[in-house]
Amino acid sequence: MTIDERYGAIEGGGTKFVLVVGSSPTAIDAQEVIPTTTPAETLQRCIDFFQLYHAHRPLQALGVGMFGPVDLHPDSTTYGFITSTPKAGWGFTDIVGPLQRALNIPVGWENDVNAAAIGEAHWGAARGCDPAIYLTVGTGVGGGVIAGGRVLHGLIHPEMGHVLLPRISGDEFEGVCPFHGRCLEGLVSGPAIAARAGRAAGTLSADDPVWELVAAYLGMALMDFSLILSPQRIVLGGGVIGRGQLLPGIRAALQRHLNNYLVHPLFQADLADYVVLSALAGRAGVYGALEIARNAARA
Ligand code: ZN
């Protein structure tokens, strides 16, 4: 790091945007949280914020982690766009173009989950682990993969929240995913838990039986991800994960499903070093966006 390093970072969500100026989690010069309104108004507020600091001491680049789906492929005509989002007014909206034109600096771009995976890999619970998986369980469920020092894009980008899982005996819930019904997101997201329980996930007690089902399905999904990607660590984040006694339940379910099939010291005992919580307390996305900016400045 040099003394002149200074970047802008955006974590764009469906309800709020977090804006940061700085170079690392321990060197943040400024921060603002703005509500997500219309694209034009929200992007203009971002531009106003960064221009203020850019004029005072230049930013080398901007990094963006945005709710999606987004187009990550530079050769695409809609690169830098949010694409088919159900969020009203935001479908097929150019995000990178207006920011790049207004600030005239390189703009790096990922979806919000990939940004959080990058944040955990550089500053959080996945440091030194490659491959690593970051899985967020909140209003939606999404996963990002770090492999070979880079975040995996693939054809579009991974959508690990929508894998299909076998039905647990006695669970008649049909799921809430509008595309797949009882995919992982349809079974364990915040809205799924609320639909199961008839009230918000945050109001359920830690010993509510719903948590055991949620842990069992997440354990199944983590088994599939472990078998396909052989990660060195799986980091869990998102608003649902801290609820109930989910983490020990997920580890126990994963251990049960694996049934001693994978042989490695990490799979002994209680998986405490294999499945872990985010170390960045809800900041993984915006810190990841700082690293995305650093890479954009180097490109
Ligand atoms: Zn789905």
PDB file of N, CA and C in Angstrom, residues 191-255:
ATOM      1  N   PRO A 191     -37.798 -14.649   3.869  1.00  0.00           N
ATOM      2  CA  PRO A 191     -39.211 -14.787   3.505  1.00  0.00           C
ATOM      3  C   PRO A 191     -39.714 -16.223   3.602  1.00  0.00           C
ATOM      4  N   ALA A 192     -38.845 -17.207   3.319  1.00  0.00           N
ATOM      5  CA  ALA A 192     -39.268 -18.610   3.431  1.00  0.00           C
ATOM      6  C   ALA A 192     -39.545 -18.960   4.893  1.00  0.00           C
ATOM      7  N   ILE A 193     -38.653 -18.506   5.775  1.00  0.00           N
ATOM      8  CA  ILE A 193     -38.832 -18.793   7.207  1.00  0.00           C
ATOM      9  C   ILE A 193     -40.109 -18.118   7.710  1.00  0.00           C
ATOM     10  N   ALA A 194     -40.338 -16.872   7.254  1.00  0.00           N
ATOM     11  CA  ALA A 194     -41.549 -16.156   7.661  1.00  0.00           C
ATOM     12  C   ALA A 194     -42.797 -16.886   7.168  1.00  0.00           C
ATOM     13  N   ALA A 195     -42.734 -17.417   5.932  1.00  0.00           N
ATOM     14  CA  ALA A 195     -43.890 -18.142   5.384  1.00  0.00           C
ATOM     15  C   ALA A 195     -44.119 -19.451   6.138  1.00  0.00           C
ATOM     16  N   ARG A 196     -43.025 -20.112   6.518  1.00  0.00           N
ATOM     17  CA  ARG A 196     -43.153 -21.346   7.310  1.00  0.00           C
ATOM     18  C   ARG A 196     -43.800 -21.055   8.663  1.00  0.00           C
ATOM     19  N   ALA A 197     -43.324 -19.991   9.331  1.00  0.00           N
ATOM     20  CA  ALA A 197     -43.699 -19.748  10.727  1.00  0.00           C
ATOM     21  C   ALA A 197     -44.943 -18.882  10.858  1.00  0.00           C
ATOM     22  N   GLY A 198     -45.310 -18.163   9.786  1.00  0.00           N
ATOM     23  CA  GLY A 198     -46.439 -17.249   9.866  1.00  0.00           C
ATOM     24  C   GLY A 198     -46.084 -15.931  10.518  1.00  0.00           C
ATOM     25  N   ARG A 199     -44.792 -15.695  10.775  1.00  0.00           N
ATOM     26  CA  ARG A 199     -44.338 -14.395  11.283  1.00  0.00           C
ATOM     27  C   ARG A 199     -42.858 -14.237  10.970  1.00  0.00           C
ATOM     28  N   ALA A 200     -42.356 -13.012  11.154  1.00  0.00           N
ATOM     29  CA  ALA A 200     -41.001 -12.696  10.707  1.00  0.00           C
ATOM     30  C   ALA A 200     -39.954 -13.565  11.401  1.00  0.00           C
ATOM     31  N   ALA A 201     -38.895 -13.913  10.648  1.00  0.00           N
ATOM     32  CA  ALA A 201     -37.838 -14.772  11.183  1.00  0.00           C
ATOM     33  C   ALA A 201     -37.234 -14.184  12.465  1.00  0.00           C
ATOM     34  N   GLY A 202     -37.134 -12.840  12.481  1.00  0.00           N
ATOM     35  CA  GLY A 202     -36.513 -12.192  13.633  1.00  0.00           C
ATOM     36  C   GLY A 202     -37.305 -12.310  14.921  1.00  0.00           C
ATOM     37  N   THR A 203     -38.580 -12.714  14.823  1.00  0.00           N
ATOM     38  CA  THR A 203     -39.408 -12.811  16.029  1.00  0.00           C
ATOM     39  C   THR A 203     -39.438 -14.239  16.593  1.00  0.00           C
ATOM     40  N   LEU A 204     -38.785 -15.190  15.917  1.00  0.00           N
ATOM     41  CA  LEU A 204     -38.834 -16.590  16.366  1.00  0.00           C
ATOM     42  C   LEU A 204     -37.809 -16.814  17.473  1.00  0.00           C
ATOM     43  N   SER A 205     -38.168 -17.645  18.445  1.00  0.00           N
ATOM     44  CA  SER A 205     -37.226 -17.952  19.525  1.00  0.00           C
ATOM     45  C   SER A 205     -36.137 -18.885  19.009  1.00  0.00           C
ATOM     46  N   ALA A 206     -35.008 -18.912  19.728  1.00  0.00           N
ATOM     47  CA  ALA A 206     -33.853 -19.699  19.300  1.00  0.00           C
ATOM     48  C   ALA A 206     -34.170 -21.186  19.252  1.00  0.00           C
ATOM     49  N   ASP A 207     -35.181 -21.628  20.009  1.00  0.00           N
ATOM     50  CA  ASP A 207     -35.477 -23.070  20.011  1.00  0.00           C
ATOM     51  C   ASP A 207     -36.691 -23.415  19.150  1.00  0.00           C
ATOM     52  N   ASP A 208     -37.117 -22.467  18.302  1.00  0.00           N
ATOM     53  CA  ASP A 208     -38.235 -22.769  17.397  1.00  0.00           C
ATOM     54  C   ASP A 208     -37.824 -23.923  16.469  1.00  0.00           C
ATOM     55  N   PRO A 209     -38.729 -24.892  16.243  1.00  0.00           N
ATOM     56  CA  PRO A 209     -38.354 -26.056  15.415  1.00  0.00           C
ATOM     57  C   PRO A 209     -37.994 -25.708  13.973  1.00  0.00           C
ATOM     58  N   VAL A 210     -38.429 -24.515  13.495  1.00  0.00           N
ATOM     59  CA  VAL A 210     -38.076 -24.107  12.126  1.00  0.00           C
ATOM     60  C   VAL A 210     -36.557 -24.102  11.932  1.00  0.00           C
ATOM     61  N   TRP A 211     -35.804 -23.693  12.963  1.00  0.00           N
ATOM     62  CA  TRP A 211     -34.343 -23.549  12.797  1.00  0.00           C
ATOM     63  C   TRP A 211     -33.682 -24.887  12.490  1.00  0.00           C
ATOM     64  N   GLU A 212     -34.217 -25.953  13.065  1.00  0.00           N
ATOM     65  CA  GLU A 212     -33.604 -27.263  12.821  1.00  0.00           C
ATOM     66  C   GLU A 212     -33.743 -27.648  11.346  1.00  0.00           C
ATOM     67  N   LEU A 213     -34.936 -27.347  10.779  1.00  0.00           N
ATOM     68  CA  LEU A 213     -35.131 -27.624   9.350  1.00  0.00           C
ATOM     69  C   LEU A 213     -34.215 -26.760   8.496  1.00  0.00           C
ATOM     70  N   VAL A 214     -34.138 -25.476   8.849  1.00  0.00           N
ATOM     71  CA  VAL A 214     -33.290 -24.552   8.085  1.00  0.00           C
ATOM     72  C   VAL A 214     -31.839 -25.032   8.132  1.00  0.00           C
ATOM     73  N   ALA A 215     -31.377 -25.436   9.313  1.00  0.00           N
ATOM     74  CA  ALA A 215     -30.004 -25.929   9.457  1.00  0.00           C
ATOM     75  C   ALA A 215     -29.801 -27.199   8.643  1.00  0.00           C
ATOM     76  N   ALA A 216     -30.806 -28.076   8.635  1.00  0.00           N
ATOM     77  CA  ALA A 216     -30.675 -29.343   7.908  1.00  0.00           C
ATOM     78  C   ALA A 216     -30.549 -29.101   6.404  1.00  0.00           C
ATOM     79  N   TYR A 217     -31.376 -28.171   5.866  1.00  0.00           N
ATOM     80  CA  TYR A 217     -31.283 -27.885   4.426  1.00  0.00           C
ATOM     81  C   TYR A 217     -29.975 -27.176   4.090  1.00  0.00           C
ATOM     82  N   LEU A 218     -29.542 -26.242   4.957  1.00  0.00           N
ATOM     83  CA  LEU A 218     -28.267 -25.581   4.689  1.00  0.00           C
ATOM     84  C   LEU A 218     -27.115 -26.588   4.762  1.00  0.00           C
ATOM     85  N   GLY A 219     -27.207 -27.541   5.680  1.00  0.00           N
ATOM     86  CA  GLY A 219     -26.186 -28.591   5.754  1.00  0.00           C
ATOM     87  C   GLY A 219     -26.124 -29.405   4.470  1.00  0.00           C
ATOM     88  N   MET A 220     -27.298 -29.698   3.890  1.00  0.00           N
ATOM     89  CA  MET A 220     -27.334 -30.413   2.598  1.00  0.00           C
ATOM     90  C   MET A 220     -26.653 -29.598   1.507  1.00  0.00           C
ATOM     91  N   ALA A 221     -26.999 -28.315   1.441  1.00  0.00           N
ATOM     92  CA  ALA A 221     -26.425 -27.462   0.396  1.00  0.00           C
ATOM     93  C   ALA A 221     -24.911 -27.370   0.564  1.00  0.00           C
ATOM     94  N   LEU A 222     -24.444 -27.206   1.805  1.00  0.00           N
ATOM     95  CA  LEU A 222     -23.002 -27.096   2.033  1.00  0.00           C
ATOM     96  C   LEU A 222     -22.294 -28.401   1.695  1.00  0.00           C
ATOM     97  N   MET A 223     -22.989 -29.523   1.875  1.00  0.00           N
ATOM     98  CA  MET A 223     -22.399 -30.794   1.436  1.00  0.00           C
ATOM     99  C   MET A 223     -22.199 -30.774  -0.083  1.00  0.00           C
ATOM    100  N   ASP A 224     -23.224 -30.346  -0.818  1.00  0.00           N
ATOM    101  CA  ASP A 224     -23.104 -30.315  -2.280  1.00  0.00           C
ATOM    102  C   ASP A 224     -21.981 -29.361  -2.714  1.00  0.00           C
ATOM    103  N   PHE A 225     -21.932 -28.177  -2.089  1.00  0.00           N
ATOM    104  CA  PHE A 225     -20.886 -27.220  -2.461  1.00  0.00           C
ATOM    105  C   PHE A 225     -19.505 -27.791  -2.122  1.00  0.00           C
ATOM    106  N   SER A 226     -19.402 -28.489  -0.981  1.00  0.00           N
ATOM    107  CA  SER A 226     -18.123 -29.082  -0.566  1.00  0.00           C
ATOM    108  C   SER A 226     -17.684 -30.146  -1.560  1.00  0.00           C
ATOM    109  N   LEU A 227     -18.626 -30.948  -2.029  1.00  0.00           N
ATOM    110  CA  LEU A 227     -18.290 -32.028  -2.949  1.00  0.00           C
ATOM    111  C   LEU A 227     -17.917 -31.489  -4.324  1.00  0.00           C
ATOM    112  N   ILE A 228     -18.560 -30.401  -4.750  1.00  0.00           N
ATOM    113  CA  ILE A 228     -18.325 -29.890  -6.108  1.00  0.00           C
ATOM    114  C   ILE A 228     -17.061 -29.032  -6.169  1.00  0.00           C
ATOM    115  N   LEU A 229     -16.835 -28.205  -5.156  1.00  0.00           N
ATOM    116  CA  LEU A 229     -15.763 -27.200  -5.238  1.00  0.00           C
ATOM    117  C   LEU A 229     -14.578 -27.493  -4.335  1.00  0.00           C
ATOM    118  N   SER A 230     -14.713 -28.409  -3.396  1.00  0.00           N
ATOM    119  CA  SER A 230     -13.648 -28.739  -2.456  1.00  0.00           C
ATOM    120  C   SER A 230     -13.012 -27.487  -1.839  1.00  0.00           C
ATOM    121  N   PRO A 231     -13.823 -26.612  -1.258  1.00  0.00           N
ATOM    122  CA  PRO A 231     -13.273 -25.380  -0.685  1.00  0.00           C
ATOM    123  C   PRO A 231     -12.471 -25.658   0.576  1.00  0.00           C
ATOM    124  N   GLN A 232     -11.561 -24.745   0.876  1.00  0.00           N
ATOM    125  CA  GLN A 232     -10.819 -24.849   2.136  1.00  0.00           C
ATOM    126  C   GLN A 232     -11.633 -24.287   3.296  1.00  0.00           C
ATOM    127  N   ARG A 233     -12.585 -23.420   2.991  1.00  0.00           N
ATOM    128  CA  ARG A 233     -13.432 -22.856   4.050  1.00  0.00           C
ATOM    129  C   ARG A 233     -14.727 -22.351   3.432  1.00  0.00           C
ATOM    130  N   ILE A 234     -15.810 -22.419   4.203  1.00  0.00           N
ATOM    131  CA  ILE A 234     -17.097 -21.838   3.814  1.00  0.00           C
ATOM    132  C   ILE A 234     -17.443 -20.770   4.847  1.00  0.00           C
ATOM    133  N   VAL A 235     -17.637 -19.540   4.370  1.00  0.00           N
ATOM    134  CA  VAL A 235     -17.958 -18.414   5.252  1.00  0.00           C
ATOM    135  C   VAL A 235     -19.440 -18.083   5.078  1.00  0.00           C
ATOM    136  N   LEU A 236     -20.152 -17.967   6.192  1.00  0.00           N
ATOM    137  CA  LEU A 236     -21.592 -17.688   6.155  1.00  0.00           C
ATOM    138  C   LEU A 236     -21.871 -16.269   6.640  1.00  0.00           C
ATOM    139  N   GLY A 237     -22.740 -15.571   5.911  1.00  0.00           N
ATOM    140  CA  GLY A 237     -23.154 -14.227   6.319  1.00  0.00           C
ATOM    141  C   GLY A 237     -24.636 -14.045   6.037  1.00  0.00           C
ATOM    142  N   GLY A 238     -25.130 -12.805   6.253  1.00  0.00           N
ATOM    143  CA  GLY A 238     -26.533 -12.509   5.977  1.00  0.00           C
ATOM    144  C   GLY A 238     -27.369 -12.491   7.243  1.00  0.00           C
ATOM    145  N   GLY A 239     -28.518 -11.843   7.144  1.00  0.00           N
ATOM    146  CA  GLY A 239     -29.329 -11.577   8.326  1.00  0.00           C
ATOM    147  C   GLY A 239     -29.910 -12.789   9.013  1.00  0.00           C
ATOM    148  N   VAL A 240     -30.094 -13.889   8.283  1.00  0.00           N
ATOM    149  CA  VAL A 240     -30.711 -15.075   8.888  1.00  0.00           C
ATOM    150  C   VAL A 240     -29.696 -15.883   9.700  1.00  0.00           C
ATOM    151  N   ILE A 241     -28.434 -15.838   9.273  1.00  0.00           N
ATOM    152  CA  ILE A 241     -27.430 -16.761   9.821  1.00  0.00           C
ATOM    153  C   ILE A 241     -27.199 -16.567  11.319  1.00  0.00           C
ATOM    154  N   GLY A 242     -27.293 -15.336  11.794  1.00  0.00           N
ATOM    155  CA  GLY A 242     -27.047 -15.101  13.212  1.00  0.00           C
ATOM    156  C   GLY A 242     -28.196 -15.522  14.125  1.00  0.00           C
ATOM    157  N   ARG A 243     -29.307 -15.933  13.555  1.00  0.00           N
ATOM    158  CA  ARG A 243     -30.499 -16.245  14.343  1.00  0.00           C
ATOM    159  C   ARG A 243     -30.457 -17.658  14.908  1.00  0.00           C
ATOM    160  N   GLY A 244     -31.241 -17.864  15.931  1.00  0.00           N
ATOM    161  CA  GLY A 244     -31.374 -19.195  16.516  1.00  0.00           C
ATOM    162  C   GLY A 244     -30.020 -19.752  16.902  1.00  0.00           C
ATOM    163  N   GLN A 245     -29.873 -21.045  16.772  1.00  0.00           N
ATOM    164  CA  GLN A 245     -28.574 -21.688  17.000  1.00  0.00           C
ATOM    165  C   GLN A 245     -28.130 -22.274  15.671  1.00  0.00           C
ATOM    166  N   LEU A 246     -28.209 -21.452  14.610  1.00  0.00           N
ATOM    167  CA  LEU A 246     -28.036 -21.997  13.269  1.00  0.00           C
ATOM    168  C   LEU A 246     -26.655 -22.574  13.019  1.00  0.00           C
ATOM    169  N   LEU A 247     -25.599 -21.855  13.418  1.00  0.00           N
ATOM    170  CA  LEU A 247     -24.252 -22.303  13.030  1.00  0.00           C
ATOM    171  C   LEU A 247     -23.949 -23.710  13.539  1.00  0.00           C
ATOM    172  N   PRO A 248     -24.112 -24.000  14.844  1.00  0.00           N
ATOM    173  CA  PRO A 248     -23.856 -25.372  15.286  1.00  0.00           C
ATOM    174  C   PRO A 248     -24.780 -26.382  14.608  1.00  0.00           C
ATOM    175  N   GLY A 249     -26.022 -25.963  14.341  1.00  0.00           N
ATOM    176  CA  GLY A 249     -26.964 -26.862  13.668  1.00  0.00           C
ATOM    177  C   GLY A 249     -26.538 -27.171  12.245  1.00  0.00           C
ATOM    178  N   ILE A 250     -26.036 -26.155  11.532  1.00  0.00           N
ATOM    179  CA  ILE A 250     -25.577 -26.359  10.151  1.00  0.00           C
ATOM    180  C   ILE A 250     -24.354 -27.277  10.141  1.00  0.00           C
ATOM    181  N   ARG A 251     -23.417 -27.022  11.064  1.00  0.00           N
ATOM    182  CA  ARG A 251     -22.215 -27.879  11.115  1.00  0.00           C
ATOM    183  C   ARG A 251     -22.597 -29.328  11.401  1.00  0.00           C
ATOM    184  N   ALA A 252     -23.526 -29.516  12.338  1.00  0.00           N
ATOM    185  CA  ALA A 252     -23.932 -30.882  12.697  1.00  0.00           C
ATOM    186  C   ALA A 252     -24.626 -31.557  11.518  1.00  0.00           C
ATOM    187  N   ALA A 253     -25.476 -30.791  10.802  1.00  0.00           N
ATOM    188  CA  ALA A 253     -26.182 -31.366   9.653  1.00  0.00           C
ATOM    189  C   ALA A 253     -25.195 -31.729   8.547  1.00  0.00           C
ATOM    190  N   LEU A 254     -24.238 -30.842   8.281  1.00  0.00           N
ATOM    191  CA  LEU A 254     -23.241 -31.127   7.251  1.00  0.00           C
ATOM    192  C   LEU A 254     -22.443 -32.380   7.624  1.00  0.00           C
ATOM    193  N   GLN A 255     -22.025 -32.462   8.886  1.00  0.00           N
ATOM    194  CA  GLN A 255     -21.271 -33.630   9.351  1.00  0.00           C
ATOM    195  C   GLN A 255     -22.087 -34.916   9.159  1.00  0.00           C
TER     196      GLN A 255
END
